CSV table of C-alpha atoms in Angstrom, one decimal:
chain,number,residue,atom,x,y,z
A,348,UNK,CA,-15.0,48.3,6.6
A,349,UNK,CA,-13.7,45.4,4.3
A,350,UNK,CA,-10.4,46.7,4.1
A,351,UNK,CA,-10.0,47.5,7.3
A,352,UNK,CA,-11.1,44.1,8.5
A,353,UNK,CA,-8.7,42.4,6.2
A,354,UNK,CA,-5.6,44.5,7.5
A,355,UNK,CA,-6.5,43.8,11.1
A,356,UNK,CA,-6.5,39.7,10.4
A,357,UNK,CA,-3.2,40.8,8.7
A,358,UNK,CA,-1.5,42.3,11.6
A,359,UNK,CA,-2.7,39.8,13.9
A,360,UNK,CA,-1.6,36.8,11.5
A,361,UNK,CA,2.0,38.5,11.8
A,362,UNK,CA,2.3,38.9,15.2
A,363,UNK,CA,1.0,35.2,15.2
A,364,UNK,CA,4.5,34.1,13.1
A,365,UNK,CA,6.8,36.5,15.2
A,366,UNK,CA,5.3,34.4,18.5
A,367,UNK,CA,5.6,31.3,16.9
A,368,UNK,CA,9.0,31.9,15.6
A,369,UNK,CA,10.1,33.2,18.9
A,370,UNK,CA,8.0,30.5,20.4
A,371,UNK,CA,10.1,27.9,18.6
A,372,UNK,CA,13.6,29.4,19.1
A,373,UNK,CA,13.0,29.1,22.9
A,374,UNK,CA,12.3,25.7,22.5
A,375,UNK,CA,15.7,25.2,20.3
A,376,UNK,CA,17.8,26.9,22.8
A,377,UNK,CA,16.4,25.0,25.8
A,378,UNK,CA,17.1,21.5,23.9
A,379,UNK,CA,20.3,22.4,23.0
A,380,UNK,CA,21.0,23.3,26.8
A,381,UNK,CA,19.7,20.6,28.1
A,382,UNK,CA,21.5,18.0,25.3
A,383,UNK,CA,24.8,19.7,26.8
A,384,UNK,CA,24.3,19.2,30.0
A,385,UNK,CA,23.2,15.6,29.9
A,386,UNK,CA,25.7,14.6,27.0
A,387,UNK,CA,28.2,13.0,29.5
A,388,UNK,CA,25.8,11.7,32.3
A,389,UNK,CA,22.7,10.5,30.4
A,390,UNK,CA,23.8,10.0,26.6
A,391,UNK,CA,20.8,8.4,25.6
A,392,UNK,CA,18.7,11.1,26.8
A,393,UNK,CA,21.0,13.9,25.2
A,394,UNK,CA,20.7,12.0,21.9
A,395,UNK,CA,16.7,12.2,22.1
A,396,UNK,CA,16.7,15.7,23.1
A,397,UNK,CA,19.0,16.2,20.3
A,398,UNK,CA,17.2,14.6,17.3
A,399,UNK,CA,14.1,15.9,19.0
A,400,UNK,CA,15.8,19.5,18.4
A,401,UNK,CA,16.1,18.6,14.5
A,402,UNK,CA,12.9,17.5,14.4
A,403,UNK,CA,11.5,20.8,15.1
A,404,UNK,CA,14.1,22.9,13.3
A,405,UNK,CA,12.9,21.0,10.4
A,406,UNK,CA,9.1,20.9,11.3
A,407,UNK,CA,9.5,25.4,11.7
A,408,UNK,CA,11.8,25.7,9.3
A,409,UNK,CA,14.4,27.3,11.0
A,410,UNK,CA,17.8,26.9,9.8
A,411,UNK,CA,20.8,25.5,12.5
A,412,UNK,CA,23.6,27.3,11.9
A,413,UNK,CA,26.4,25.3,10.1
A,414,UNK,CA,28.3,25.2,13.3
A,415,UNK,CA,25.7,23.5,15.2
A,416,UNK,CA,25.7,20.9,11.9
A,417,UNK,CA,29.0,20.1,12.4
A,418,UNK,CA,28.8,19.7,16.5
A,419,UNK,CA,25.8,17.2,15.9
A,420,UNK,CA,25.8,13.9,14.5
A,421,UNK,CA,22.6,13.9,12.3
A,422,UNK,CA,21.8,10.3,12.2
A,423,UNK,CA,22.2,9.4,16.1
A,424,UNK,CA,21.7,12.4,17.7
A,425,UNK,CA,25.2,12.2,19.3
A,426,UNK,CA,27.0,15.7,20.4
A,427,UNK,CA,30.1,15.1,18.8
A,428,UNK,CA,33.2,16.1,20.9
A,429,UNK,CA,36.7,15.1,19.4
A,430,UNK,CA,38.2,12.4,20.9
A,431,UNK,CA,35.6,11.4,23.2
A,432,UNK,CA,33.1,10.3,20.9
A,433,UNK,CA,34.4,11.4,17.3
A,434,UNK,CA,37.1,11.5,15.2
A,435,UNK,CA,37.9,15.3,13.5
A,436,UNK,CA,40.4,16.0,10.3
A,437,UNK,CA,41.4,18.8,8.1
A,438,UNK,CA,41.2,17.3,5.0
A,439,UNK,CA,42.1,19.6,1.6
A,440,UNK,CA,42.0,19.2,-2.0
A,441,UNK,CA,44.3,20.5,-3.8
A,442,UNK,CA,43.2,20.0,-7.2
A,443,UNK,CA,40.3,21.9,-6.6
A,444,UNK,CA,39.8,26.3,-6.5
A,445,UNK,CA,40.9,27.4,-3.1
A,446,UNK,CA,36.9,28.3,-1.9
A,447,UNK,CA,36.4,24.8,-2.1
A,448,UNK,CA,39.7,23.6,-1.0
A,449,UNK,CA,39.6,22.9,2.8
A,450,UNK,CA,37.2,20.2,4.1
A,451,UNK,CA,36.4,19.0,7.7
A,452,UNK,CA,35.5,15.5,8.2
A,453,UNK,CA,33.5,14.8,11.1
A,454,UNK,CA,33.2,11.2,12.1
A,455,UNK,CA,30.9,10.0,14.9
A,456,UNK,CA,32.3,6.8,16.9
A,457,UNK,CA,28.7,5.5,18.0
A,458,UNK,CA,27.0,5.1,14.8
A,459,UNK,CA,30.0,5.6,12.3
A,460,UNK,CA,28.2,8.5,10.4
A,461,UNK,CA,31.0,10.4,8.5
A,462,UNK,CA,29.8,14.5,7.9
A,463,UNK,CA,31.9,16.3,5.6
A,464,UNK,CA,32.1,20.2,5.9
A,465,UNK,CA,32.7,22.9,3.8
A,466,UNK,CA,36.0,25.2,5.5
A,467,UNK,CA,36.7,28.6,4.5
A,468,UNK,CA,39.8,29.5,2.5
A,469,UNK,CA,43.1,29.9,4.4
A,470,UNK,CA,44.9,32.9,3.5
A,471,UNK,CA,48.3,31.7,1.6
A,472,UNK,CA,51.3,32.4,3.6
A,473,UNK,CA,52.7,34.8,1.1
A,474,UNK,CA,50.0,37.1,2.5
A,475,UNK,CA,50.2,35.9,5.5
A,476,UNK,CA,53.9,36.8,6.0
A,477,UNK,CA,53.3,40.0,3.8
A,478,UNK,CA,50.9,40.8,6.3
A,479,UNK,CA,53.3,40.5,9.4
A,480,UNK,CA,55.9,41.8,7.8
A,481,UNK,CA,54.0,45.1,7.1
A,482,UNK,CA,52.8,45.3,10.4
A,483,UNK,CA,55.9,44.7,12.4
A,484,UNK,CA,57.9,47.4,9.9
A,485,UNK,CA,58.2,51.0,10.5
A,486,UNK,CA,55.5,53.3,8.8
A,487,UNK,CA,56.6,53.7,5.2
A,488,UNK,CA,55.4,57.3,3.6
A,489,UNK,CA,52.8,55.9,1.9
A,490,UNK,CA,51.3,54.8,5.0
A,491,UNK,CA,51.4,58.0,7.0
A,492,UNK,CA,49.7,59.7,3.9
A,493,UNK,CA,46.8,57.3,4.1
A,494,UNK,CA,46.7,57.7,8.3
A,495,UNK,CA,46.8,62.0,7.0
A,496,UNK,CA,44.1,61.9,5.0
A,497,UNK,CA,42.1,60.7,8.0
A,498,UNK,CA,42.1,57.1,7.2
A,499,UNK,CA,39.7,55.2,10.2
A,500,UNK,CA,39.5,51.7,10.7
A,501,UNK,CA,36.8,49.5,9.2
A,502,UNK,CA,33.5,50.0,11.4
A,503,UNK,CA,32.4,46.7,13.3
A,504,UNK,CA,30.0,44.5,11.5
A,505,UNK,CA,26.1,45.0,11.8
A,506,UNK,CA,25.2,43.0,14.7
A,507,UNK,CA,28.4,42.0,15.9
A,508,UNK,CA,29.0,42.2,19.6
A,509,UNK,CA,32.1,42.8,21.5
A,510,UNK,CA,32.4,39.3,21.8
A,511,UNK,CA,32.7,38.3,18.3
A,512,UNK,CA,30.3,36.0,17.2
A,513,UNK,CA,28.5,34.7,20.5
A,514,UNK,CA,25.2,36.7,20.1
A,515,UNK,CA,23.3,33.5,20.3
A,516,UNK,CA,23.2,30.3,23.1
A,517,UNK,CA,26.9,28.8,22.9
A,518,UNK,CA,27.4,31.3,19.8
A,519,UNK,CA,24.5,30.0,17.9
A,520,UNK,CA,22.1,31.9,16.5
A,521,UNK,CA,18.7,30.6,14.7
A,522,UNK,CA,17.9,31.3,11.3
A,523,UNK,CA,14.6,30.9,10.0
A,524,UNK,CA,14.5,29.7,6.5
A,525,UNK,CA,13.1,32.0,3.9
């Protein structure tokens, strides 16, 4: 009866976490709606909202998505929009491995926070041209053996929608942290 008690308070402990979890990701997307549609007509108010969102992200311990990072000015609060109210640029390394080469520096005009952003690696344009080059050629032998032998194309990623990545509320998607 012990046992059976114990794996009841269980069950009902996780359905607790998924409500509060689902509970909590409501309340992220509606912030984040409502911080976009005051950002240009009540900027104080989308600020609040938006710290208010990373409050609670924080509080849950849910992880934003680094895109949402680097759309958000963490000190102010500020939706950052370049050219309006921030200043965007590429910046790379080159002295460092290509992973780590690419940055993007995000710098918010209101409170002059600078973010710095890690970029994935560009392909180089060897490849690139290779790449266009192949494509744009006729089909060499060795490609027509490869389409014989029944050759499909890669599947679709797991969860990934015919839109790409916008699964989530303006592409977003809430992570909770492990």
């Amino acid at each position: 009866a012990a046992a059976a008690a114990a794996s009841a308070s269980a069950a009902s402990a996780a359905d607790d976490a998924a409500a509060d979890k689902s509970a909590n990701t409501a309340r992220l997307r509606f912030l984040l709606q409502s911080a976009h549609a005051h950002a240009s007509t009540a900027p104080e108010l989308s600020r609040h909202l938006v710290l208010e969102l990373l409050r609670l992200a924080r509080g849950a311990n849910m992880k934003l998505p680094q895109r949402l990072h680097q759309r958000l000015c963490g000190d102010c609060g500020s939706i950052l929009v370049p050219g309006v109210n921030a200043h965007a640029a590429v910046r790379s390394r080159p002295r460092k491995p290509a992973v780590r080469r690419r940055r993007l520096h995000v710098q918010c005009l209101w409170c002059d926070q600078t973010q710095e952003h890690a970029l994935p690696a560009r392909n180089s344009a060897r490849s690139a041209s290779q790449a266009s080059g192949a494509s744009a050629r006729a089909p060499t032998a060795r490609s027509r053996r490869g389409q014989a032998r029944g050759a499909a194309p890669a599947p679709p990623l797991a969860g990934s929608t015919a839109e790409g990545s916008a699964s989530g509320l303006f592409g977003f998607d809430f992570v909770p942290v492990q």
